[in-house]
Coordinates of C-alpha atoms in Angstrom, one line a residue:
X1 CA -26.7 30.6 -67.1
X2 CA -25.0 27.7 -65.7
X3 CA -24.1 28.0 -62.1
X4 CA -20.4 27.1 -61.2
X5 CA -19.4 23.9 -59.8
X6 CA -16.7 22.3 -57.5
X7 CA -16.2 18.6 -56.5
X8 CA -17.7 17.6 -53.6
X9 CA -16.2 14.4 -52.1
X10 CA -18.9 11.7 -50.7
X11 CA -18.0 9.6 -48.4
X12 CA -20.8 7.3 -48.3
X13 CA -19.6 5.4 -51.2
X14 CA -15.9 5.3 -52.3
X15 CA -15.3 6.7 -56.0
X16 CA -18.3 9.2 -56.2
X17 CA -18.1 12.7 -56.1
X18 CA -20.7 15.1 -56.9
X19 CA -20.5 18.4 -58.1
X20 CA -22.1 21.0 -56.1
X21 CA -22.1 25.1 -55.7
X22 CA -18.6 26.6 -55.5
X23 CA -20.2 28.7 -53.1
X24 CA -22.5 25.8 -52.1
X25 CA -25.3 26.7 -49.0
X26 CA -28.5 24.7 -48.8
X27 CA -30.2 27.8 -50.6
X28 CA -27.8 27.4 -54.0
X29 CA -31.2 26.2 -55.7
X30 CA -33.5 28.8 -54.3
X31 CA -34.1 30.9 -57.1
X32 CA -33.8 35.0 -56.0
X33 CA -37.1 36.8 -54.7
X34 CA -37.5 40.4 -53.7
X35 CA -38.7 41.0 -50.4
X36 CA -41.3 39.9 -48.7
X37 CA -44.8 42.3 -48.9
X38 CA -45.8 42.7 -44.9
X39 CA -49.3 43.1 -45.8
X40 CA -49.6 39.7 -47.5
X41 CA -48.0 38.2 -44.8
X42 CA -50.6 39.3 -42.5
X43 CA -53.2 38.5 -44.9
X44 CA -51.6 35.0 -44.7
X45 CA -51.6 34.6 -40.8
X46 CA -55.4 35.9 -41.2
X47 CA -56.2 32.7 -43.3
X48 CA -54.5 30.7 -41.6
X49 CA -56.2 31.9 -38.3
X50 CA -59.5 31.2 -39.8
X51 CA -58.7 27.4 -40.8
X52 CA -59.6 24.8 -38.7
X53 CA -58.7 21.9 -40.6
X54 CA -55.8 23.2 -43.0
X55 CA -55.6 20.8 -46.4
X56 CA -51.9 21.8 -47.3
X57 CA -49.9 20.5 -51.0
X58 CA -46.2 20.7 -50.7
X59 CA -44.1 21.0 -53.7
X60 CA -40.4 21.2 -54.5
X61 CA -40.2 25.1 -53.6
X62 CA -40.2 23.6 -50.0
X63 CA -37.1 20.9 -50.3
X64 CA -35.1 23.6 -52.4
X65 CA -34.3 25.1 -49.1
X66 CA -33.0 21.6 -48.1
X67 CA -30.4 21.8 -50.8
X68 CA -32.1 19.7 -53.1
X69 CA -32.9 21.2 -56.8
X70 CA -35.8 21.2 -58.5
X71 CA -37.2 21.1 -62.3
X72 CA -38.6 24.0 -62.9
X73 CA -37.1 27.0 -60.4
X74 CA -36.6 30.3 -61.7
X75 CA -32.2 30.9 -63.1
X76 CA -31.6 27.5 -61.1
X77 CA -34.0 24.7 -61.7
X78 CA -32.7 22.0 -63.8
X79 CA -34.7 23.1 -66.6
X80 CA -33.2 26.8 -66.8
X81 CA -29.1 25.0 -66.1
X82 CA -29.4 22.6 -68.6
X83 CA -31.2 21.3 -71.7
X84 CA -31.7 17.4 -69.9
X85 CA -35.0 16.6 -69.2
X86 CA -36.2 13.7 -66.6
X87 CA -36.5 10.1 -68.2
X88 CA -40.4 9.1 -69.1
X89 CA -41.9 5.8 -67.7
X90 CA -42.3 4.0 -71.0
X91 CA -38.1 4.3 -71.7
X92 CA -37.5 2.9 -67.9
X93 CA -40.3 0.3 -68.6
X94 CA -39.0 -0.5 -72.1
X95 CA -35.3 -0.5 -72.5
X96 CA -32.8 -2.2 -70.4
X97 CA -30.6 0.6 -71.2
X98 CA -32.3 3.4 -69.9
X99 CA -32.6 1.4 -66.4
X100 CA -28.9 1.3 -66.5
X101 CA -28.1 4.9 -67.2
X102 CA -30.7 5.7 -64.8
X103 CA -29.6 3.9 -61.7
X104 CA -26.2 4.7 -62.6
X105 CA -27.0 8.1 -62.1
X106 CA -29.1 7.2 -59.1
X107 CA -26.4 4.9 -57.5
X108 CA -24.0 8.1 -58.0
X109 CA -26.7 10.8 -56.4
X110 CA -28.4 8.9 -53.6
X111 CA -25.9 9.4 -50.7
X112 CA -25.9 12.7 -51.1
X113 CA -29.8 12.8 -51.6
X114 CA -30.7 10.5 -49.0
X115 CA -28.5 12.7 -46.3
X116 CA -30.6 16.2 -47.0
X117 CA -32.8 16.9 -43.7
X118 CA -36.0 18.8 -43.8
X119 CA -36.0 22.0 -42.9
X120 CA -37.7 24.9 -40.8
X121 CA -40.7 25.0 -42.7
X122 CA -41.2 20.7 -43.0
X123 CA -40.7 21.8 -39.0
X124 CA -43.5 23.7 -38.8
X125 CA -46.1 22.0 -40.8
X126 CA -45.5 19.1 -39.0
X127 CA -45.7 21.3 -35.9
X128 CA -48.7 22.9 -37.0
X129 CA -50.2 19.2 -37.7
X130 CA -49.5 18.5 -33.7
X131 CA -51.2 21.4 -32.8
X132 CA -54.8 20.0 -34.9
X133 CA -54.3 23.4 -37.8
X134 CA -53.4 21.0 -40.6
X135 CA -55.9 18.0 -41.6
X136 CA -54.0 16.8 -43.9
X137 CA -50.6 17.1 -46.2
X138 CA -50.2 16.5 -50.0
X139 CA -46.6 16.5 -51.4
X140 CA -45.2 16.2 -54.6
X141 CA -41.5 15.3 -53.2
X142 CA -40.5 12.5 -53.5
X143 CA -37.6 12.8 -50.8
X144 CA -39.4 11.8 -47.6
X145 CA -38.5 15.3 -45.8
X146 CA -42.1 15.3 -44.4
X147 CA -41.5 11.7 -42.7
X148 CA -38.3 12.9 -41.6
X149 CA -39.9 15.8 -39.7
X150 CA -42.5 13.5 -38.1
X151 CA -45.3 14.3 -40.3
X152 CA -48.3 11.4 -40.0
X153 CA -51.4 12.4 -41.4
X154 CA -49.4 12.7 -45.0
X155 CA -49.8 11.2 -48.6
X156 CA -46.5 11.1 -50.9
X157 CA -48.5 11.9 -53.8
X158 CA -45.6 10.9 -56.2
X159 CA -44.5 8.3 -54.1
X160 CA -40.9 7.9 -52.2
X161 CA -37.6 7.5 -53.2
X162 CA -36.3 5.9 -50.0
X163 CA -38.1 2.7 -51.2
X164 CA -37.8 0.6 -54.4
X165 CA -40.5 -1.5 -55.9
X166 CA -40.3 -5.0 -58.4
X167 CA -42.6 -4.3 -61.5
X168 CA -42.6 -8.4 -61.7
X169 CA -43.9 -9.4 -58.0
X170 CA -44.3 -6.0 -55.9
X171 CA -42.2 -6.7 -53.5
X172 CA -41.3 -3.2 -51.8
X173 CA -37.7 -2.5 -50.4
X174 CA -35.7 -0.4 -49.0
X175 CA -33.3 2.0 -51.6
X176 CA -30.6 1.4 -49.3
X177 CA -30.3 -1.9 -49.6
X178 CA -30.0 -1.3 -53.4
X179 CA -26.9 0.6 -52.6
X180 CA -25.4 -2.0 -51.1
X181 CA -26.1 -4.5 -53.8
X182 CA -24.7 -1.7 -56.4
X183 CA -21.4 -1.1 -54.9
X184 CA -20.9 -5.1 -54.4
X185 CA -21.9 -5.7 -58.5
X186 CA -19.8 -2.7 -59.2
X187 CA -16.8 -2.2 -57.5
X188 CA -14.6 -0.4 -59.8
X189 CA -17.2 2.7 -60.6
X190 CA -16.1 5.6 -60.7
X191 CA -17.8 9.0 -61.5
X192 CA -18.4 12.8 -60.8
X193 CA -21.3 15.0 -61.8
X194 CA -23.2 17.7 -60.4
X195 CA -26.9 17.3 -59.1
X196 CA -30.2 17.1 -60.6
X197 CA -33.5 17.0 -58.9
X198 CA -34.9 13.8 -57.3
X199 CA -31.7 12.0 -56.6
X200 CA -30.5 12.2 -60.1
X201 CA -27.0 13.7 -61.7
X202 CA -25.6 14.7 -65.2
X203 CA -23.3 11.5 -66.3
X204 CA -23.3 11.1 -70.4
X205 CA -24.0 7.4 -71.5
X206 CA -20.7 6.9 -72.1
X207 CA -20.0 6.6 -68.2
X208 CA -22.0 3.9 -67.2
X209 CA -21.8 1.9 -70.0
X210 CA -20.3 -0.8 -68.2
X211 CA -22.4 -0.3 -64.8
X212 CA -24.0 -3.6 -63.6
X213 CA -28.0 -3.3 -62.1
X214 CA -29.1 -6.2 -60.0
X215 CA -32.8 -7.3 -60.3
X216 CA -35.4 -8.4 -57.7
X217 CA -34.2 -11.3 -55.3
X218 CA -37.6 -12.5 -55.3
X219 CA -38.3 -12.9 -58.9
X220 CA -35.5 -11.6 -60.8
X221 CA -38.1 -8.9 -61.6
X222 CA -37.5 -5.0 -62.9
X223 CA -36.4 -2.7 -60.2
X224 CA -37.9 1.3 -60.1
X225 CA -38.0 3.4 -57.7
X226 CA -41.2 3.6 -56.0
X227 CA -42.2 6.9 -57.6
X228 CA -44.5 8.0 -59.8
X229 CA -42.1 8.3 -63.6
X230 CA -43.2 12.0 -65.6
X231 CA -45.8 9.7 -68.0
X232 CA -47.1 8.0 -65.1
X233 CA -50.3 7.6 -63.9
X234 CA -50.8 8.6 -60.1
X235 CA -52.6 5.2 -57.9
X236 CA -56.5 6.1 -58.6
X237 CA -56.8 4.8 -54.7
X238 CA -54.3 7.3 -53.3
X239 CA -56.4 10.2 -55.5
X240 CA -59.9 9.3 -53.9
X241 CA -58.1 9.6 -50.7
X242 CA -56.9 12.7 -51.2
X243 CA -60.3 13.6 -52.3
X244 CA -61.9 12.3 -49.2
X245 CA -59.2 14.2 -46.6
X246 CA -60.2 17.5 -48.9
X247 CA -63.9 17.3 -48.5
X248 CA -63.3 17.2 -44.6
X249 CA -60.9 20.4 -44.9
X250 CA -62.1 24.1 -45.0
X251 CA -58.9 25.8 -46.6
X252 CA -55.8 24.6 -48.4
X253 CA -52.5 26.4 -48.5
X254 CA -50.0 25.7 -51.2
X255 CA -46.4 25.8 -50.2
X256 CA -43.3 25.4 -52.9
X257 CA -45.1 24.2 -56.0
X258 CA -46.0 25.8 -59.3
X259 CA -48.8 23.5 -59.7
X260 CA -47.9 22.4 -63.0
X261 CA -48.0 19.2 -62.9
X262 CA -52.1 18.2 -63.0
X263 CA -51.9 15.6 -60.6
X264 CA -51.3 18.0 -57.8
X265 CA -53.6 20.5 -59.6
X266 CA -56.4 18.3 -60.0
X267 CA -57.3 18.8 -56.1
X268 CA -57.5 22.9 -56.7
X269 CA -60.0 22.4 -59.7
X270 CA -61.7 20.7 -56.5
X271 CA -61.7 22.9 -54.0
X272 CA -62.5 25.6 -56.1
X273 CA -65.4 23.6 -56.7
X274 CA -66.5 23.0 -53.4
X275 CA -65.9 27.0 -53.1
X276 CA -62.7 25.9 -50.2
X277 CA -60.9 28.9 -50.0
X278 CA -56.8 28.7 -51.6
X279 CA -53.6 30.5 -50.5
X280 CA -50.3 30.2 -52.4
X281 CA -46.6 30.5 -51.0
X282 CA -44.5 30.3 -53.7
X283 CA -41.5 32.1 -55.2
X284 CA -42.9 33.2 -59.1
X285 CA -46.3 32.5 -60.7
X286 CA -47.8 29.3 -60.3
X287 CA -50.5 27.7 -62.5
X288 CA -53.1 27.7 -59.9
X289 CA -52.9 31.4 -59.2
X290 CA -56.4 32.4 -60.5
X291 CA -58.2 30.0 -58.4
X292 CA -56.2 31.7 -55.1
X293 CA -57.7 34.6 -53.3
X294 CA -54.1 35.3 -51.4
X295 CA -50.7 35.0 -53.1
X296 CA -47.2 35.6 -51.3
X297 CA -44.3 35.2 -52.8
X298 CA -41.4 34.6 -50.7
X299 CA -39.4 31.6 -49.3
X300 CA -41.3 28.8 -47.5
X301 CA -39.8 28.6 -44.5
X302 CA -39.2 32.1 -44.1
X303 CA -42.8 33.1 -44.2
X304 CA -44.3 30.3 -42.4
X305 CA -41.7 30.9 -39.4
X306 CA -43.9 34.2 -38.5
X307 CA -47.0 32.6 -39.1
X308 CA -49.0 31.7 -36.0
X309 CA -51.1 28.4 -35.9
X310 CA -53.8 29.7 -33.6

């Protein structure tokens, strides 16, 4: 069912408004979960008790309770509001067109998701990291809420949105600073559409037809974002280093994913291998669940907020 939408005016950049809840809280893309079994909770703080070195992979489950929606959520994931799908690396690579309708969409989405904050539990795993429980953090977001709560010892898996790469030269900068050169080449834009995950929205081609992108100042290269396209190939570097800070951990928690996607999965295989124990948080089945001995279900933050790191 598709959820219902009001305008909502952003005044970051003159001309957009997005579409959001007409009842719209920072949970509106939390899909609904029953309550929370006591038992596994304790079962949880017991696991965590007995880490010393806590390997934890992040997911979109987490940044839902930011506001920000996801692919694949239960009822209100983009995938179960709509029949759009996100665009592959070989159409950004290849067609000039695709670039433009996706930074059009981009341009229109960014204040809105570049403003989300993290929340309680990016808070408390970056607490927890203080504190010497967690070795090391894994996300799959790509909307820099861990760097935002402080987090340090922390690999973007995916990569970051907040920073924009040239294909020609590799010269890395920052996505707002692309803004800035989008509303000068395009004044006149004007557009409204409700969110999608990642910084996207839903604009039909017809809408940015006519919407100018600007290419690197550098080299007059190709401009992406500095994330990892569905299609994409994850840096082999980054995996071996996320290989090495598993082989120093002793448990690994998963918070917010549904491990679907394998290059997140690929370090479960691993420490199933290496017989390091795995817990799951995470609202509905996930594809990792038979390599887990401890499943909750329930919302991140809320279960992790009675979870002590000792």
């Amino acid at each position: 069912m598709l959820m219902p939408w009001r305008l909502l005016t952003i005044n970051a950049s003159p001309g957009i408004r997005l579409i959001s809840g007409s009842t719209f809280s920072l949970l509106n893309f939390v899909p609904a979960t029953r309550t929370i079994d006591a038992h596994l909770v304790e079962k949880l703080q017991h696991f965590v008790s007995n880490a010393s070195r806590l390997f934890v992979v992040s997911g979109a489950g987490l940044s839902t309770e930011s506001g920000i929606p996801d692919y694949r959520s239960e009822g209100v994931g983009l995938y179960a509001r709509t029949d759009r799908r996100p665009m592959q690396y070989g159409e950004f690579v290849r067609s000039a067109k695709c670039r433009q309708r996706f930074w059009a969409r981009n341009y229109v989405g960014w204040p809105q998701f570049s403003s989300h904050e993290p929340n309680a539990a990016h808070k408390i795993l970056h607490r927890w990291e203080e504190l010497g429980k967690l070795h090391w953090l894994v996300t799959q977001n790509v909307d820099a809420l861990h760097s935002k709560a402080g987090q340090k010892r922390l690999t973007e898996l995916h990569g970051c949105a907040h920073r924009v790469i040239c294909l020609g030269c590799g010269t890395v900068t920052q996505r707002e600073e692309l803004q800035r050169r989008f509303r000068s080449l395009n004044p006149g834009f004007r557009a409204e559409a409700p969110a999608a995950p990642d910084g996207d929205v839903l604009l039909e081609d017809e809408e940015v037809r006519h919407f100018r992108v600007p290419s690197c100042t550098a080299c007059s290269g190709t401009l992406k974002p500095e994330v990892t396209f569905f299609g994409d190939n994850v840096n082999k570097a980054m995996v071996q280093l996320v290989h090495d800070r598993l082989a120093e951990s002793d448990a690994v928690l998963v918070t917010g994913s549904s491990m679907q996607v394998y290059s997140a999965y690929r370090f479960l295989l691993a420490a199933k291998e290496r017989t390091i124990p795995i817990a799951i948080l995470n609202i509905g089945p996930t594809r990792a669940d038979h390599l887990a001995e401890l499943k909750v279900s329930g919302r991140c933050a809320e279960v992790l907020s009675v979870i002590q790191p000792h």
